[in-house]
PDB file of C-alpha atoms and ligand atoms in Angstrom:
ATOM      1  CA  UNK A   1     -51.842  54.968 163.844  1.00 57.00           C
ATOM      2  CA  UNK A   2     -55.540  55.617 164.183  1.00 75.00           C
ATOM      3  CA  UNK A   3     -55.351  54.707 167.858  1.00 83.00           C
ATOM      4  CA  UNK A   4     -52.458  57.066 168.421  1.00 82.00           C
ATOM      5  CA  UNK A   5     -54.374  59.936 166.848  1.00 84.00           C
ATOM      6  CA  UNK A   6     -57.353  59.253 169.085  1.00 90.00           C
ATOM      7  CA  UNK A   7     -55.121  59.269 172.134  1.00 92.00           C
ATOM      8  CA  UNK A   8     -53.528  62.551 171.061  1.00 93.00           C
ATOM      9  CA  UNK A   9     -56.936  64.135 170.585  1.00 95.00           C
ATOM     10  CA  UNK A  10     -58.027  62.918 174.007  1.00 95.00           C
ATOM     11  CA  UNK A  11     -55.034  64.367 175.798  1.00 96.00           C
ATOM     12  CA  UNK A  12     -55.362  67.681 173.939  1.00 97.00           C
ATOM     13  CA  UNK A  13     -59.024  67.879 174.927  1.00 97.00           C
ATOM     14  CA  UNK A  14     -58.043  67.130 178.532  1.00 97.00           C
ATOM     15  CA  UNK A  15     -55.580  70.005 178.428  1.00 97.00           C
ATOM     16  CA  UNK A  16     -58.291  72.263 177.095  1.00 97.00           C
ATOM     17  CA  UNK A  17     -60.514  71.343 180.043  1.00 97.00           C
ATOM     18  CA  UNK A  18     -57.742  71.620 182.627  1.00 97.00           C
ATOM     19  CA  UNK A  19     -56.750  75.126 181.597  1.00 96.00           C
ATOM     20  CA  UNK A  20     -58.801  78.307 181.695  1.00 93.00           C
ATOM     21  CA  UNK A  21     -59.553  79.514 178.153  1.00 96.00           C
ATOM     22  CA  UNK A  22     -56.007  78.691 177.018  1.00 96.00           C
ATOM     23  CA  UNK A  23     -54.133  79.684 173.914  1.00 95.00           C
ATOM     24  CA  UNK A  24     -52.860  76.850 171.695  1.00 96.00           C
ATOM     25  CA  UNK A  25     -49.381  77.487 173.082  1.00 96.00           C
ATOM     26  CA  UNK A  26     -50.613  76.955 176.638  1.00 96.00           C
ATOM     27  CA  UNK A  27     -52.374  73.725 175.656  1.00 97.00           C
ATOM     28  CA  UNK A  28     -49.167  72.557 173.992  1.00 98.00           C
ATOM     29  CA  UNK A  29     -47.153  73.238 177.169  1.00 97.00           C
ATOM     30  CA  UNK A  30     -49.682  71.241 179.225  1.00 97.00           C
ATOM     31  CA  UNK A  31     -49.820  68.355 176.750  1.00 97.00           C
ATOM     32  CA  UNK A  32     -46.029  68.071 176.579  1.00 96.00           C
ATOM     33  CA  UNK A  33     -45.814  67.380 180.291  1.00 95.00           C
ATOM     34  CA  UNK A  34     -48.192  64.462 180.010  1.00 91.00           C
ATOM     35  CA  UNK A  35     -47.501  63.199 176.525  1.00 91.00           C
ATOM     36  CA  UNK A  36     -44.104  64.482 175.354  1.00 93.00           C
ATOM     37  CA  UNK A  37     -44.276  62.994 171.861  1.00 92.00           C
ATOM     38  CA  UNK A  38     -47.112  65.232 170.663  1.00 94.00           C
ATOM     39  CA  UNK A  39     -45.826  67.969 168.394  1.00 95.00           C
ATOM     40  CA  UNK A  40     -46.744  71.628 168.541  1.00 96.00           C
ATOM     41  CA  UNK A  41     -48.170  71.421 165.009  1.00 97.00           C
ATOM     42  CA  UNK A  42     -50.458  68.566 166.055  1.00 96.00           C
ATOM     43  CA  UNK A  43     -51.803  70.540 169.022  1.00 97.00           C
ATOM     44  CA  UNK A  44     -52.563  73.540 166.806  1.00 97.00           C
ATOM     45  CA  UNK A  45     -54.163  71.338 164.137  1.00 97.00           C
ATOM     46  CA  UNK A  46     -56.306  69.356 166.586  1.00 97.00           C
ATOM     47  CA  UNK A  47     -57.529  72.509 168.364  1.00 97.00           C
ATOM     48  CA  UNK A  48     -58.479  74.017 165.013  1.00 96.00           C
ATOM     49  CA  UNK A  49     -60.325  70.781 164.246  1.00 97.00           C
ATOM     50  CA  UNK A  50     -62.245  70.958 167.543  1.00 97.00           C
ATOM     51  CA  UNK A  51     -63.370  74.472 166.647  1.00 95.00           C
ATOM     52  CA  UNK A  52     -64.494  73.376 163.166  1.00 95.00           C
ATOM     53  CA  UNK A  53     -66.427  70.384 164.451  1.00 96.00           C
ATOM     54  CA  UNK A  54     -68.060  72.383 167.241  1.00 94.00           C
ATOM     55  CA  UNK A  55     -66.287  70.601 170.121  1.00 96.00           C
ATOM     56  CA  UNK A  56     -64.672  73.836 171.228  1.00 96.00           C
ATOM     57  CA  UNK A  57     -65.122  77.555 170.747  1.00 94.00           C
ATOM     58  CA  UNK A  58     -62.449  79.706 169.209  1.00 93.00           C
ATOM     59  CA  UNK A  59     -62.312  83.035 171.029  1.00 92.00           C
ATOM     60  CA  UNK A  60     -60.875  85.892 169.078  1.00 87.00           C
ATOM     61  CA  UNK A  61     -60.248  88.999 171.100  1.00 82.00           C
ATOM     62  CA  UNK A  62     -58.992  92.137 169.437  1.00 75.00           C
ATOM     63  CA  UNK A  63     -55.213  92.264 169.602  1.00 76.00           C
ATOM     64  CA  UNK A  64     -54.643  88.955 171.366  1.00 79.00           C
ATOM     65  CA  UNK A  65     -53.898  85.337 170.516  1.00 86.00           C
ATOM     66  CA  UNK A  66     -56.808  82.995 169.738  1.00 93.00           C
ATOM     67  CA  UNK A  67     -58.042  81.210 172.850  1.00 94.00           C
ATOM     68  CA  UNK A  68     -60.016  77.990 173.077  1.00 96.00           C
ATOM     69  CA  UNK A  69     -63.010  77.121 175.238  1.00 96.00           C
ATOM     70  CA  UNK A  70     -64.367  73.604 175.737  1.00 96.00           C
ATOM     71  CA  UNK A  71     -67.642  75.119 176.957  1.00 95.00           C
ATOM     72  CA  UNK A  72     -69.488  75.492 173.675  1.00 93.00           C
ATOM     73  CA  UNK A  73     -72.684  76.923 175.125  1.00 89.00           C
ATOM     74  CA  UNK A  74     -73.287  80.568 174.282  1.00 86.00           C
ATOM     75  CA  UNK A  75     -71.734  82.689 177.013  1.00 91.00           C
ATOM     76  CA  UNK A  76     -69.821  85.937 177.329  1.00 92.00           C
ATOM     77  CA  UNK A  77     -66.259  86.507 178.425  1.00 94.00           C
ATOM     78  CA  UNK A  78     -64.299  89.111 180.321  1.00 94.00           C
ATOM     79  CA  UNK A  79     -60.678  89.722 179.415  1.00 93.00           C
ATOM     80  CA  UNK A  80     -58.083  91.272 181.687  1.00 93.00           C
ATOM     81  CA  UNK A  81     -56.491  94.201 179.880  1.00 91.00           C
ATOM     82  CA  UNK A  82     -53.370  93.752 181.988  1.00 91.00           C
ATOM     83  CA  UNK A  83     -52.452  90.044 181.825  1.00 90.00           C
ATOM     84  CA  UNK A  84     -54.828  88.775 179.130  1.00 88.00           C
ATOM     85  CA  UNK A  85     -56.604  86.273 181.393  1.00 90.00           C
ATOM     86  CA  UNK A  86     -60.068  85.333 180.147  1.00 93.00           C
ATOM     87  CA  UNK A  87     -62.955  84.345 182.368  1.00 93.00           C
ATOM     88  CA  UNK A  88     -66.621  83.488 181.901  1.00 94.00           C
ATOM     89  CA  UNK A  89     -69.227  86.127 182.624  1.00 93.00           C
ATOM     90  CA  UNK A  90     -72.680  85.395 183.951  1.00 89.00           C
ATOM     91  CA  UNK A  91     -74.829  87.851 182.096  1.00 84.00           C
ATOM     92  CA  UNK A  92     -78.141  87.371 180.339  1.00 85.00           C
ATOM     93  CA  UNK A  93     -77.588  86.584 176.682  1.00 84.00           C
ATOM     94  CA  UNK A  94     -78.893  88.931 174.060  1.00 81.00           C
ATOM     95  CA  UNK A  95     -81.841  87.187 172.432  1.00 80.00           C
ATOM     96  CA  UNK A  96     -81.459  86.109 168.821  1.00 75.00           C
ATOM     97  CA  UNK A  97     -84.633  88.100 168.220  1.00 78.00           C
ATOM     98  CA  UNK A  98     -83.004  91.298 169.449  1.00 81.00           C
ATOM     99  CA  UNK A  99     -80.031  90.749 167.187  1.00 78.00           C
ATOM    100  CA  UNK A 100     -82.335  90.194 164.216  1.00 77.00           C
ATOM    101  CA  UNK A 101     -84.159  93.423 164.993  1.00 81.00           C
ATOM    102  CA  UNK A 102     -80.968  95.458 164.671  1.00 82.00           C
ATOM    103  CA  UNK A 103     -81.119  97.639 161.574  1.00 81.00           C
ATOM    104  CA  UNK A 104     -78.402  99.587 159.835  1.00 84.00           C
ATOM    105  CA  UNK A 105     -78.866 102.526 157.521  1.00 86.00           C
ATOM    106  CA  UNK A 106     -77.663 100.733 154.400  1.00 88.00           C
ATOM    107  CA  UNK A 107     -79.393  97.324 154.352  1.00 83.00           C
ATOM    108  CA  UNK A 108     -76.451  95.561 155.936  1.00 85.00           C
ATOM    109  CA  UNK A 109     -77.665  92.148 157.052  1.00 82.00           C
ATOM    110  CA  UNK A 110     -76.738  91.454 160.664  1.00 80.00           C
ATOM    111  CA  UNK A 111     -75.789  87.822 161.332  1.00 76.00           C
ATOM    112  CA  UNK A 112     -74.486  88.089 164.853  1.00 75.00           C
ATOM    113  CA  UNK A 113     -72.470  90.105 167.296  1.00 78.00           C
ATOM    114  CA  UNK A 114     -69.551  89.666 169.650  1.00 80.00           C
ATOM    115  CA  UNK A 115     -69.765  91.058 173.148  1.00 85.00           C
ATOM    116  CA  UNK A 116     -66.539  91.370 175.031  1.00 87.00           C
ATOM    117  CA  UNK A 117     -66.196  92.605 178.577  1.00 92.00           C
ATOM    118  CA  UNK A 118     -62.841  93.853 179.716  1.00 93.00           C
ATOM    119  CA  UNK A 119     -61.227  95.118 182.877  1.00 94.00           C
ATOM    120  CA  UNK A 120     -58.743  93.890 185.450  1.00 95.00           C
ATOM    121  CA  UNK A 121     -58.685  90.445 187.002  1.00 95.00           C
ATOM    122  CA  UNK A 122     -58.393  89.901 190.755  1.00 93.00           C
ATOM    123  CA  UNK A 123     -54.612  89.463 190.706  1.00 94.00           C
ATOM    124  CA  UNK A 124     -53.957  92.524 188.552  1.00 95.00           C
ATOM    125  CA  UNK A 125     -56.361  94.640 190.598  1.00 91.00           C
ATOM    126  CA  UNK A 126     -54.429  93.813 193.748  1.00 90.00           C
ATOM    127  CA  UNK A 127     -51.127  94.634 192.070  1.00 81.00           C
ATOM    128  CA  UNK A 128     -52.072  98.295 191.635  1.00 66.00           C
ATOM    129  CA  UNK A 129     -53.114  98.830 195.243  1.00 60.00           C
TER     130      UNK A 129
HETATM  131 ZN1   ZN B   1     -54.955  90.190 185.009  1.00 51.23          ZN
HETATM  132 ZN1   ZN B   2     -65.843  80.514 178.341  1.00 51.23          ZN
END
């Protein structure tokens, strides 16, 4: 039993790495091809567990499904407003110090911020032309 769980986790993590910032549904589709006995519920539960334990990032974009990222280093993302594809952005990170220096007018304590870039991916850009 224990061994089976480990194997399931491994294959789910592999799916996470093979796909580009996938949703849980996309990971499930990938996993099913390689390991058909894994249930949808297991995939969702294991991905949630990865996020809790810090093995993966949970990306929450306004108005779209949660996506997962195996790259847990701090980095920014760009989201295609047309197809929803998410990609990494190489941009200098805002220093923790700068975030701490942010002040509001009513003593709100800032703990962090989310920066989201958006636009059109290569494929969607070409579609319009
Ligand atoms: Zn697109
Ligand atoms: Zn990423």
